[in-house]
Amino acid sequence: MKPPPPLTKPAPVWALLVVLLFFSLQAEAVPLTLQEVAHGVYVHQGANEDFDGNYHGDIANIGFIVGRDAVAVIDTGGSYRVGLRLKEAIRQVTQLPILYVINTHVHPDHMFGNAAFSVEHSIFIGHEKLPGAMEQRQADYLRNLKNVLGSEAEKSEIIIPSKTVGSTLRIDLGNRVLQLTAWPTAHTNTDLTLFDINTKTLWTGDLLFIERTPSIDGDVQGWINVIGKLEEIEADLTIPGHGKVTRDKKGALDDERRYLDRLLQDVRSSIRNGEGMTRTMGSAAMSERTRWLLFDQVNPRNVNFIYPPLEWE
């Protein structure tokens, strides 16, 4: 005896795929959480994750500033999906045009969300050396992003800035002037800061790390020199590339400089004493270990980066 026919026919495969795609797009578009840290200044604080299996593309501090006529975005996150969620967060605050997208430097956790803003016809701005750095690194960055994020890396792409800064540049959002400053090689060779004159808010990009171990991809002595210049800026509020927003810029910069000084001195001492790089990775700046997050991941990489050029001093 045959079983009775089902009361309803199963949904065709294509219909299930449409439903899954719908919910996937909905998840992509969930706005990021934001904090208005000063009038018209909004920040999303990234998670303290490393570039490994726990990385989700959302580790950098990113955000935006709203003027009378337009919006400027400062960094866009580590993937298209994160950038899209930032854009959705902006649209919950304002419908003003997103006139500028500013990248503080070349690192992927700060600029792979750019693609989410390409349809806005925004002007992309970066350090004068950023286009070359992006072109040089894009193949490796895209490959690594796909390896780590898998399908969450979809639509992520590198967008070269259409406007660059060699020294300083002022842009106006309408009764809101932002000053951009390009720096000599420090954290990277593409470091750019932004200062909102209205609220005296300084966005440092990764020239300042708070809580998270500073990561070197430029010149450690150059970075120490730039820290001295950043101290001279009269800011009421400082937004680091990683970590909490602070009103104690001097204290935060002092902490960072202490770590970089200790690292530089210890690596130089190891070289003078004939200690190899591998051994130095386990000894340099160990007095700083308990003061910083992700120290065991980041500090050895810093030693690996600065040891070879210091051998030639």
PDB file of C-alpha atoms in Angstrom:
ATOM      1  CA  MET A   1       0.000   0.000   0.000  1.00  0.00           C
ATOM      2  CA  LYS A   2       1.379   3.400  -1.006  1.00  0.00           C
ATOM      3  CA  PRO A   3       1.746   6.092   1.690  1.00  0.00           C
ATOM      4  CA  PRO A   4      -0.570   9.083   1.337  1.00  0.00           C
ATOM      5  CA  PRO A   5       0.857  12.026  -0.581  1.00  0.00           C
ATOM      6  CA  PRO A   6       2.310  14.889   1.465  1.00  0.00           C
ATOM      7  CA  LEU A   7      -0.060  17.691   2.294  1.00  0.00           C
ATOM      8  CA  THR A   8       2.367  20.260   0.858  1.00  0.00           C
ATOM      9  CA  LYS A   9       5.126  20.009  -1.688  1.00  0.00           C
ATOM     10  CA  PRO A  10       8.676  20.696  -0.486  1.00  0.00           C
ATOM     11  CA  ALA A  11       9.982  24.093  -1.503  1.00  0.00           C
ATOM     12  CA  PRO A  12      12.165  24.034  -4.603  1.00  0.00           C
ATOM     13  CA  VAL A  13      15.916  24.385  -4.034  1.00  0.00           C
ATOM     14  CA  TRP A  14      16.037  27.809  -5.680  1.00  0.00           C
ATOM     15  CA  ALA A  15      13.447  29.131  -3.220  1.00  0.00           C
ATOM     16  CA  LEU A  16      15.530  27.948  -0.261  1.00  0.00           C
ATOM     17  CA  LEU A  17      18.597  29.633  -1.747  1.00  0.00           C
ATOM     18  CA  VAL A  18      16.695  32.898  -2.089  1.00  0.00           C
ATOM     19  CA  VAL A  19      15.649  32.723   1.582  1.00  0.00           C
ATOM     20  CA  LEU A  20      19.230  31.998   2.676  1.00  0.00           C
ATOM     21  CA  LEU A  21      20.551  34.871   0.555  1.00  0.00           C
ATOM     22  CA  PHE A  22      17.957  37.223   2.038  1.00  0.00           C
ATOM     23  CA  PHE A  23      18.945  36.399   5.614  1.00  0.00           C
ATOM     24  CA  SER A  24      22.635  36.614   4.684  1.00  0.00           C
ATOM     25  CA  LEU A  25      22.156  40.123   3.295  1.00  0.00           C
ATOM     26  CA  GLN A  26      20.142  41.101   6.375  1.00  0.00           C
ATOM     27  CA  ALA A  27      23.005  39.927   8.616  1.00  0.00           C
ATOM     28  CA  GLU A  28      25.496  41.913   6.533  1.00  0.00           C
ATOM     29  CA  ALA A  29      23.489  45.087   6.964  1.00  0.00           C
ATOM     30  CA  VAL A  30      23.113  45.044  10.758  1.00  0.00           C
ATOM     31  CA  PRO A  31      24.472  48.464  11.771  1.00  0.00           C
ATOM     32  CA  LEU A  32      27.634  48.612  13.840  1.00  0.00           C
ATOM     33  CA  THR A  33      27.367  49.836  17.400  1.00  0.00           C
ATOM     34  CA  LEU A  34      28.501  53.436  17.731  1.00  0.00           C
ATOM     35  CA  GLN A  35      29.340  55.943  20.417  1.00  0.00           C
ATOM     36  CA  GLU A  36      29.008  59.694  19.900  1.00  0.00           C
ATOM     37  CA  VAL A  37      32.197  60.740  21.705  1.00  0.00           C
ATOM     38  CA  ALA A  38      31.908  64.437  20.822  1.00  0.00           C
ATOM     39  CA  HIS A  39      29.270  66.486  19.009  1.00  0.00           C
ATOM     40  CA  GLY A  40      28.878  64.892  15.576  1.00  0.00           C
ATOM     41  CA  VAL A  41      31.829  62.515  16.106  1.00  0.00           C
ATOM     42  CA  TYR A  42      30.922  58.820  16.069  1.00  0.00           C
ATOM     43  CA  VAL A  43      33.250  55.899  16.811  1.00  0.00           C
ATOM     44  CA  HIS A  44      32.963  52.126  16.618  1.00  0.00           C
ATOM     45  CA  GLN A  45      35.618  50.416  18.741  1.00  0.00           C
ATOM     46  CA  GLY A  46      37.066  47.276  17.199  1.00  0.00           C
ATOM     47  CA  ALA A  47      37.601  44.018  19.075  1.00  0.00           C
ATOM     48  CA  ASN A  48      40.975  42.944  20.442  1.00  0.00           C
ATOM     49  CA  GLU A  49      41.548  40.056  18.038  1.00  0.00           C
ATOM     50  CA  ASP A  50      44.647  39.024  16.150  1.00  0.00           C
ATOM     51  CA  PHE A  51      44.863  38.068  12.461  1.00  0.00           C
ATOM     52  CA  ASP A  52      44.159  34.390  13.067  1.00  0.00           C
ATOM     53  CA  GLY A  53      41.210  32.037  13.313  1.00  0.00           C
ATOM     54  CA  ASN A  54      39.369  34.455  15.617  1.00  0.00           C
ATOM     55  CA  TYR A  55      39.671  37.409  13.231  1.00  0.00           C
ATOM     56  CA  HIS A  56      36.355  38.738  11.923  1.00  0.00           C
ATOM     57  CA  GLY A  57      37.528  41.891  10.146  1.00  0.00           C
ATOM     58  CA  ASP A  58      36.349  44.165  12.943  1.00  0.00           C
ATOM     59  CA  ILE A  59      39.363  45.033  15.093  1.00  0.00           C
ATOM     60  CA  ALA A  60      40.107  48.660  14.182  1.00  0.00           C
ATOM     61  CA  ASN A  61      38.484  51.817  15.501  1.00  0.00           C
ATOM     62  CA  ILE A  62      36.438  53.284  12.663  1.00  0.00           C
ATOM     63  CA  GLY A  63      33.803  55.995  12.455  1.00  0.00           C
ATOM     64  CA  PHE A  64      32.644  59.259  10.956  1.00  0.00           C
ATOM     65  CA  ILE A  65      32.126  62.980  11.476  1.00  0.00           C
ATOM     66  CA  VAL A  66      28.955  64.843  10.514  1.00  0.00           C
ATOM     67  CA  GLY A  67      29.069  68.431   9.269  1.00  0.00           C
ATOM     68  CA  ARG A  68      26.282  70.749   8.133  1.00  0.00           C
ATOM     69  CA  ASP A  69      26.482  69.573   4.517  1.00  0.00           C
ATOM     70  CA  ALA A  70      28.301  66.246   4.420  1.00  0.00           C
ATOM     71  CA  VAL A  71      29.891  63.304   6.219  1.00  0.00           C
ATOM     72  CA  ALA A  72      33.527  62.184   6.385  1.00  0.00           C
ATOM     73  CA  VAL A  73      34.293  58.539   7.169  1.00  0.00           C
ATOM     74  CA  ILE A  74      37.548  57.730   8.962  1.00  0.00           C
ATOM     75  CA  ASP A  75      38.639  54.176   8.148  1.00  0.00           C
ATOM     76  CA  THR A  76      36.147  51.541   7.032  1.00  0.00           C
ATOM     77  CA  GLY A  77      37.082  48.256   8.712  1.00  0.00           C
ATOM     78  CA  GLY A  78      38.558  44.979   7.580  1.00  0.00           C
ATOM     79  CA  SER A  79      36.006  43.752   5.050  1.00  0.00           C
ATOM     80  CA  TYR A  80      33.209  44.854   2.736  1.00  0.00           C
ATOM     81  CA  ARG A  81      30.724  43.480   5.260  1.00  0.00           C
ATOM     82  CA  VAL A  82      32.124  45.621   8.082  1.00  0.00           C
ATOM     83  CA  GLY A  83      32.131  48.665   5.795  1.00  0.00           C
ATOM     84  CA  LEU A  84      28.511  48.016   4.846  1.00  0.00           C
ATOM     85  CA  ARG A  85      27.529  47.783   8.499  1.00  0.00           C
ATOM     86  CA  LEU A  86      29.328  51.091   9.133  1.00  0.00           C
ATOM     87  CA  LYS A  87      27.392  52.694   6.293  1.00  0.00           C
ATOM     88  CA  GLU A  88      24.119  51.408   7.731  1.00  0.00           C
ATOM     89  CA  ALA A  89      25.084  52.935  11.079  1.00  0.00           C
ATOM     90  CA  ILE A  90      25.750  56.264   9.368  1.00  0.00           C
ATOM     91  CA  ARG A  91      22.329  56.166   7.734  1.00  0.00           C
ATOM     92  CA  GLN A  92      20.708  55.734  11.138  1.00  0.00           C
ATOM     93  CA  VAL A  93      22.286  59.063  12.135  1.00  0.00           C
ATOM     94  CA  THR A  94      22.061  61.138   8.954  1.00  0.00           C
ATOM     95  CA  GLN A  95      21.104  61.070   5.281  1.00  0.00           C
ATOM     96  CA  LEU A  96      23.731  63.661   4.337  1.00  0.00           C
ATOM     97  CA  PRO A  97      26.067  62.661   1.487  1.00  0.00           C
ATOM     98  CA  ILE A  98      29.192  60.729   2.439  1.00  0.00           C
ATOM     99  CA  LEU A  99      31.581  63.101   0.719  1.00  0.00           C
ATOM    100  CA  TYR A 100      34.920  61.760   1.977  1.00  0.00           C
ATOM    101  CA  VAL A 101      36.355  58.386   2.957  1.00  0.00           C
ATOM    102  CA  ILE A 102      39.702  58.850   4.712  1.00  0.00           C
ATOM    103  CA  ASN A 103      42.138  55.973   5.229  1.00  0.00           C
ATOM    104  CA  THR A 104      44.649  56.559   8.014  1.00  0.00           C
ATOM    105  CA  HIS A 105      47.117  54.016   6.588  1.00  0.00           C
ATOM    106  CA  VAL A 106      47.511  50.921   4.439  1.00  0.00           C
ATOM    107  CA  HIS A 107      46.689  48.103   6.854  1.00  0.00           C
ATOM    108  CA  PRO A 108      43.811  45.824   5.821  1.00  0.00           C
ATOM    109  CA  ASP A 109      41.830  46.075   9.056  1.00  0.00           C
ATOM    110  CA  HIS A 110      41.358  49.794   8.351  1.00  0.00           C
ATOM    111  CA  MET A 111      40.575  49.918   4.633  1.00  0.00           C
ATOM    112  CA  PHE A 112      38.991  46.750   3.216  1.00  0.00           C
ATOM    113  CA  GLY A 113      35.553  48.196   3.962  1.00  0.00           C
ATOM    114  CA  ASN A 114      36.149  50.928   1.366  1.00  0.00           C
ATOM    115  CA  ALA A 115      34.230  49.006  -1.283  1.00  0.00           C
ATOM    116  CA  ALA A 116      30.973  49.499   0.639  1.00  0.00           C
ATOM    117  CA  PHE A 117      31.264  53.241  -0.048  1.00  0.00           C
ATOM    118  CA  SER A 118      32.140  53.099  -3.745  1.00  0.00           C
ATOM    119  CA  VAL A 119      28.485  53.567  -4.761  1.00  0.00           C
ATOM    120  CA  GLU A 120      28.357  56.784  -2.724  1.00  0.00           C
ATOM    121  CA  HIS A 121      30.724  58.496  -5.193  1.00  0.00           C
ATOM    122  CA  SER A 122      32.855  59.533  -2.229  1.00  0.00           C
ATOM    123  CA  ILE A 123      36.298  61.084  -2.545  1.00  0.00           C
ATOM    124  CA  PHE A 124      38.826  58.624  -1.111  1.00  0.00           C
ATOM    125  CA  ILE A 125      41.750  60.310   0.660  1.00  0.00           C
ATOM    126  CA  GLY A 126      45.042  58.971   1.968  1.00  0.00           C
ATOM    127  CA  HIS A 127      48.736  59.667   2.471  1.00  0.00           C
ATOM    128  CA  GLU A 128      50.653  60.428  -0.719  1.00  0.00           C
ATOM    129  CA  LYS A 129      52.405  57.055  -0.404  1.00  0.00           C
ATOM    130  CA  LEU A 130      49.187  55.114   0.121  1.00  0.00           C
ATOM    131  CA  PRO A 131      48.410  54.376  -3.560  1.00  0.00           C
ATOM    132  CA  GLY A 132      51.811  52.779  -4.108  1.00  0.00           C
ATOM    133  CA  ALA A 133      51.605  50.799  -0.875  1.00  0.00           C
ATOM    134  CA  MET A 134      48.121  49.529  -1.754  1.00  0.00           C
ATOM    135  CA  GLU A 135      49.200  48.431  -5.220  1.00  0.00           C
ATOM    136  CA  GLN A 136      52.276  46.684  -3.856  1.00  0.00           C
ATOM    137  CA  ARG A 137      50.391  44.780  -1.149  1.00  0.00           C
ATOM    138  CA  GLN A 138      46.977  44.160  -2.674  1.00  0.00           C
ATOM    139  CA  ALA A 139      47.591  40.608  -3.957  1.00  0.00           C
ATOM    140  CA  ASP A 140      48.929  39.412  -0.591  1.00  0.00           C
ATOM    141  CA  TYR A 141      46.282  41.264   1.385  1.00  0.00           C
ATOM    142  CA  LEU A 142      43.401  39.866  -0.685  1.00  0.00           C
ATOM    143  CA  ARG A 143      44.764  36.330  -0.532  1.00  0.00           C
ATOM    144  CA  ASN A 144      45.254  36.509   3.237  1.00  0.00           C
ATOM    145  CA  LEU A 145      41.802  38.011   3.763  1.00  0.00           C
ATOM    146  CA  LYS A 146      40.135  35.184   1.840  1.00  0.00           C
ATOM    147  CA  ASN A 147      42.164  32.591   3.744  1.00  0.00           C
ATOM    148  CA  VAL A 148      41.116  34.007   7.108  1.00  0.00           C
ATOM    149  CA  LEU A 149      37.538  35.182   6.465  1.00  0.00           C
ATOM    150  CA  GLY A 150      36.433  32.756   3.758  1.00  0.00           C
ATOM    151  CA  SER A 151      33.040  33.769   2.364  1.00  0.00           C
ATOM    152  CA  GLU A 152      32.954  36.828   4.641  1.00  0.00           C
ATOM    153  CA  ALA A 153      35.698  38.340   2.472  1.00  0.00           C
ATOM    154  CA  GLU A 154      33.342  38.576  -0.534  1.00  0.00           C
ATOM    155  CA  LYS A 155      33.149  41.977  -2.241  1.00  0.00           C
ATOM    156  CA  SER A 156      36.144  43.233  -0.259  1.00  0.00           C
ATOM    157  CA  GLU A 157      38.548  45.090  -2.505  1.00  0.00           C
ATOM    158  CA  ILE A 158      41.267  47.692  -2.373  1.00  0.00           C
ATOM    159  CA  ILE A 159      40.210  51.147  -3.533  1.00  0.00           C
ATOM    160  CA  ILE A 160      43.048  53.514  -4.346  1.00  0.00           C
ATOM    161  CA  PRO A 161      42.602  57.073  -3.006  1.00  0.00           C
ATOM    162  CA  SER A 162      41.677  59.661  -5.613  1.00  0.00           C
ATOM    163  CA  LYS A 163      43.143  62.452  -3.467  1.00  0.00           C
ATOM    164  CA  THR A 164      46.388  62.265  -1.515  1.00  0.00           C
ATOM    165  CA  VAL A 165      48.065  64.310   1.213  1.00  0.00           C
ATOM    166  CA  GLY A 166      51.767  65.123   1.058  1.00  0.00           C
ATOM    167  CA  SER A 167      51.895  67.440   4.052  1.00  0.00           C
ATOM    168  CA  THR A 168      48.560  68.875   5.232  1.00  0.00           C
ATOM    169  CA  LEU A 169      45.099  69.267   3.762  1.00  0.00           C
ATOM    170  CA  ARG A 170      41.948  70.935   5.051  1.00  0.00           C
ATOM    171  CA  ILE A 171      38.485  69.745   4.070  1.00  0.00           C
ATOM    172  CA  ASP A 172      35.168  71.349   5.021  1.00  0.00           C
ATOM    173  CA  LEU A 173      31.989  69.414   5.768  1.00  0.00           C
ATOM    174  CA  GLY A 174      30.034  72.641   6.200  1.00  0.00           C
ATOM    175  CA  ASN A 175      30.940  74.706   9.269  1.00  0.00           C
ATOM    176  CA  ARG A 176      33.221  71.821  10.161  1.00  0.00           C
ATOM    177  CA  VAL A 177      36.856  71.920   9.061  1.00  0.00           C
ATOM    178  CA  LEU A 178      39.027  68.840   9.343  1.00  0.00           C
ATOM    179  CA  GLN A 179      42.811  69.042   9.103  1.00  0.00           C
ATOM    180  CA  LEU A 180      44.626  66.034   7.669  1.00  0.00           C
ATOM    181  CA  THR A 181      48.342  65.579   8.287  1.00  0.00           C
ATOM    182  CA  ALA A 182      50.684  63.149   6.534  1.00  0.00           C
ATOM    183  CA  TRP A 183      53.596  61.899   8.652  1.00  0.00           C
ATOM    184  CA  PRO A 184      57.086  60.579   7.910  1.00  0.00           C
ATOM    185  CA  THR A 185      57.540  56.817   8.216  1.00  0.00           C
ATOM    186  CA  ALA A 186      56.459  55.685  11.689  1.00  0.00           C
ATOM    187  CA  HIS A 187      53.892  52.926  12.292  1.00  0.00           C
ATOM    188  CA  THR A 188      53.894  52.567   8.481  1.00  0.00           C
ATOM    189  CA  ASN A 189      55.079  54.801   5.647  1.00  0.00           C
ATOM    190  CA  THR A 190      51.460  55.845   4.992  1.00  0.00           C
ATOM    191  CA  ASP A 191      50.326  57.314   8.337  1.00  0.00           C
ATOM    192  CA  LEU A 192      47.704  60.068   8.268  1.00  0.00           C
ATOM    193  CA  THR A 193      45.982  61.814  11.185  1.00  0.00           C
ATOM    194  CA  LEU A 194      42.799  63.872  11.264  1.00  0.00           C
ATOM    195  CA  PHE A 195      42.002  66.760  13.594  1.00  0.00           C
ATOM    196  CA  ASP A 196      38.434  68.048  13.964  1.00  0.00           C
ATOM    197  CA  ILE A 197      38.871  71.716  14.752  1.00  0.00           C
ATOM    198  CA  ASN A 198      35.314  72.172  16.096  1.00  0.00           C
ATOM    199  CA  THR A 199      35.627  69.626  18.897  1.00  0.00           C
ATOM    200  CA  LYS A 200      39.436  69.405  19.123  1.00  0.00           C
ATOM    201  CA  THR A 201      39.209  65.674  18.447  1.00  0.00           C
ATOM    202  CA  LEU A 202      42.320  63.931  17.115  1.00  0.00           C
ATOM    203  CA  TRP A 203      42.060  60.688  15.121  1.00  0.00           C
ATOM    204  CA  THR A 204      45.516  59.105  15.192  1.00  0.00           C
ATOM    205  CA  GLY A 205      45.015  55.919  13.218  1.00  0.00           C
ATOM    206  CA  ASP A 206      47.590  53.386  14.352  1.00  0.00           C
ATOM    207  CA  LEU A 207      50.077  56.028  15.403  1.00  0.00           C
ATOM    208  CA  LEU A 208      48.495  55.395  18.799  1.00  0.00           C
ATOM    209  CA  PHE A 209      47.613  52.033  20.334  1.00  0.00           C
ATOM    210  CA  ILE A 210      45.878  51.893  23.704  1.00  0.00           C
ATOM    211  CA  GLU A 211      45.874  48.584  25.629  1.00  0.00           C
ATOM    212  CA  ARG A 212      46.762  46.569  22.514  1.00  0.00           C
ATOM    213  CA  THR A 213      50.479  45.990  21.811  1.00  0.00           C
ATOM    214  CA  PRO A 214      51.740  48.504  19.205  1.00  0.00           C
ATOM    215  CA  SER A 215      52.567  46.811  15.897  1.00  0.00           C
ATOM    216  CA  ILE A 216      55.514  48.026  13.811  1.00  0.00           C
ATOM    217  CA  ASP A 217      55.441  48.088  10.010  1.00  0.00           C
ATOM    218  CA  GLY A 218      57.564  51.163   9.394  1.00  0.00           C
ATOM    219  CA  ASP A 219      60.404  52.639  11.430  1.00  0.00           C
ATOM    220  CA  VAL A 220      60.527  52.379  15.214  1.00  0.00           C
ATOM    221  CA  GLN A 221      62.755  55.423  15.729  1.00  0.00           C
ATOM    222  CA  GLY A 222      60.631  57.407  13.291  1.00  0.00           C
ATOM    223  CA  TRP A 223      57.544  56.431  15.280  1.00  0.00           C
ATOM    224  CA  ILE A 224      59.106  57.614  18.527  1.00  0.00           C
ATOM    225  CA  ASN A 225      59.876  60.941  16.826  1.00  0.00           C
ATOM    226  CA  VAL A 226      56.288  61.306  15.586  1.00  0.00           C
ATOM    227  CA  ILE A 227      54.962  60.636  19.094  1.00  0.00           C
ATOM    228  CA  GLY A 228      56.790  63.793  20.171  1.00  0.00           C
ATOM    229  CA  LYS A 229      54.978  65.759  17.463  1.00  0.00           C
ATOM    230  CA  LEU A 230      51.584  64.297  18.363  1.00  0.00           C
ATOM    231  CA  GLU A 231      52.107  65.436  21.951  1.00  0.00           C
ATOM    232  CA  GLU A 232      52.218  69.034  20.714  1.00  0.00           C
ATOM    233  CA  ILE A 233      48.687  68.881  19.264  1.00  0.00           C
ATOM    234  CA  GLU A 234      46.200  70.487  21.652  1.00  0.00           C
ATOM    235  CA  ALA A 235      43.430  67.903  21.558  1.00  0.00           C
ATOM    236  CA  ASP A 236      40.587  67.527  24.055  1.00  0.00           C
ATOM    237  CA  LEU A 237      39.805  64.014  22.848  1.00  0.00           C
ATOM    238  CA  THR A 238      41.975  61.404  21.119  1.00  0.00           C
ATOM    239  CA  ILE A 239      40.743  58.407  19.123  1.00  0.00           C
ATOM    240  CA  PRO A 240      43.436  55.726  18.731  1.00  0.00           C
ATOM    241  CA  GLY A 241      43.578  53.161  15.957  1.00  0.00           C
ATOM    242  CA  HIS A 242      42.957  50.461  18.575  1.00  0.00           C
ATOM    243  CA  GLY A 243      41.677  50.776  22.117  1.00  0.00           C
ATOM    244  CA  LYS A 244      39.500  53.153  24.080  1.00  0.00           C
ATOM    245  CA  VAL A 245      38.933  56.800  23.238  1.00  0.00           C
ATOM    246  CA  THR A 246      40.858  58.944  25.718  1.00  0.00           C
ATOM    247  CA  ARG A 247      41.130  62.440  27.153  1.00  0.00           C
ATOM    248  CA  ASP A 248      44.605  61.607  28.431  1.00  0.00           C
ATOM    249  CA  LYS A 249      46.546  61.774  25.177  1.00  0.00           C
ATOM    250  CA  LYS A 250      49.829  62.442  26.940  1.00  0.00           C
ATOM    251  CA  GLY A 251      49.496  59.404  29.188  1.00  0.00           C
ATOM    252  CA  ALA A 252      48.584  57.135  26.285  1.00  0.00           C
ATOM    253  CA  LEU A 253      51.468  58.378  24.139  1.00  0.00           C
ATOM    254  CA  ASP A 254      53.849  58.019  27.095  1.00  0.00           C
ATOM    255  CA  ASP A 255      52.831  54.361  27.463  1.00  0.00           C
ATOM    256  CA  GLU A 256      53.364  53.694  23.795  1.00  0.00           C
ATOM    257  CA  ARG A 257      56.721  55.460  23.718  1.00  0.00           C
ATOM    258  CA  ARG A 258      57.874  53.522  26.788  1.00  0.00           C
ATOM    259  CA  TYR A 259      57.158  50.232  25.017  1.00  0.00           C
ATOM    260  CA  LEU A 260      58.851  51.290  21.769  1.00  0.00           C
ATOM    261  CA  ASP A 261      61.889  52.662  23.629  1.00  0.00           C
ATOM    262  CA  ARG A 262      62.233  49.459  25.649  1.00  0.00           C
ATOM    263  CA  LEU A 263      61.903  47.295  22.552  1.00  0.00           C
ATOM    264  CA  LEU A 264      64.469  49.333  20.627  1.00  0.00           C
ATOM    265  CA  GLN A 265      66.976  49.314  23.504  1.00  0.00           C
ATOM    266  CA  ASP A 266      66.600  45.582  24.152  1.00  0.00           C
ATOM    267  CA  VAL A 267      67.003  44.588  20.504  1.00  0.00           C
ATOM    268  CA  ARG A 268      70.077  46.782  20.157  1.00  0.00           C
ATOM    269  CA  SER A 269      71.521  45.243  23.312  1.00  0.00           C
ATOM    270  CA  SER A 270      70.885  41.717  22.022  1.00  0.00           C
ATOM    271  CA  ILE A 271      72.637  42.519  18.756  1.00  0.00           C
ATOM    272  CA  ARG A 272      75.643  43.958  20.600  1.00  0.00           C
ATOM    273  CA  ASN A 273      75.803  40.796  22.717  1.00  0.00           C
ATOM    274  CA  GLY A 274      75.681  38.532  19.679  1.00  0.00           C
ATOM    275  CA  GLU A 275      72.251  37.106  20.452  1.00  0.00           C
ATOM    276  CA  GLY A 276      70.327  35.829  17.441  1.00  0.00           C
ATOM    277  CA  MET A 277      66.898  37.055  16.399  1.00  0.00           C
ATOM    278  CA  THR A 278      65.049  33.954  17.612  1.00  0.00           C
ATOM    279  CA  ARG A 279      66.434  34.313  21.129  1.00  0.00           C
ATOM    280  CA  THR A 280      65.744  38.049  21.070  1.00  0.00           C
ATOM    281  CA  MET A 281      62.088  37.370  20.267  1.00  0.00           C
ATOM    282  CA  GLY A 282      61.778  35.689  23.653  1.00  0.00           C
ATOM    283  CA  SER A 283      63.590  38.359  25.654  1.00  0.00           C
ATOM    284  CA  ALA A 284      63.114  41.840  24.149  1.00  0.00           C
ATOM    285  CA  ALA A 285      60.681  44.169  25.950  1.00  0.00           C
ATOM    286  CA  MET A 286      59.618  41.430  28.385  1.00  0.00           C
ATOM    287  CA  SER A 287      59.269  44.066  31.113  1.00  0.00           C
ATOM    288  CA  GLU A 288      56.269  45.336  29.108  1.00  0.00           C
ATOM    289  CA  ARG A 289      54.543  41.967  28.760  1.00  0.00           C
ATOM    290  CA  THR A 290      51.892  42.410  31.455  1.00  0.00           C
ATOM    291  CA  ARG A 291      50.986  45.915  30.303  1.00  0.00           C
ATOM    292  CA  TRP A 292      49.652  45.049  26.830  1.00  0.00           C
ATOM    293  CA  LEU A 293      47.063  42.811  25.199  1.00  0.00           C
ATOM    294  CA  LEU A 294      48.174  40.322  22.506  1.00  0.00           C
ATOM    295  CA  PHE A 295      51.787  40.844  23.566  1.00  0.00           C
ATOM    296  CA  ASP A 296      52.830  37.237  22.878  1.00  0.00           C
ATOM    297  CA  GLN A 297      51.503  37.479  19.321  1.00  0.00           C
ATOM    298  CA  VAL A 298      52.612  40.991  18.366  1.00  0.00           C
ATOM    299  CA  ASN A 299      55.923  41.523  20.177  1.00  0.00           C
ATOM    300  CA  PRO A 300      57.806  38.665  18.430  1.00  0.00           C
ATOM    301  CA  ARG A 301      56.657  40.022  15.073  1.00  0.00           C
ATOM    302  CA  ASN A 302      57.978  43.447  16.052  1.00  0.00           C
ATOM    303  CA  VAL A 303      61.367  41.945  16.902  1.00  0.00           C
ATOM    304  CA  ASN A 304      61.383  40.064  13.605  1.00  0.00           C
ATOM    305  CA  PHE A 305      60.681  43.327  11.772  1.00  0.00           C
ATOM    306  CA  ILE A 306      63.216  45.631  13.439  1.00  0.00           C
ATOM    307  CA  TYR A 307      66.087  43.214  14.156  1.00  0.00           C
ATOM    308  CA  PRO A 308      67.519  42.940  10.590  1.00  0.00           C
ATOM    309  CA  PRO A 309      67.813  46.692   9.876  1.00  0.00           C
ATOM    310  CA  LEU A 310      69.214  47.358  13.372  1.00  0.00           C
ATOM    311  CA  GLU A 311      72.014  44.873  12.652  1.00  0.00           C
ATOM    312  CA  TRP A 312      73.311  47.357  10.053  1.00  0.00           C
ATOM    313  CA  GLU A 313      73.405  50.405  12.309  1.00  0.00           C
TER     314      GLU A 313
END
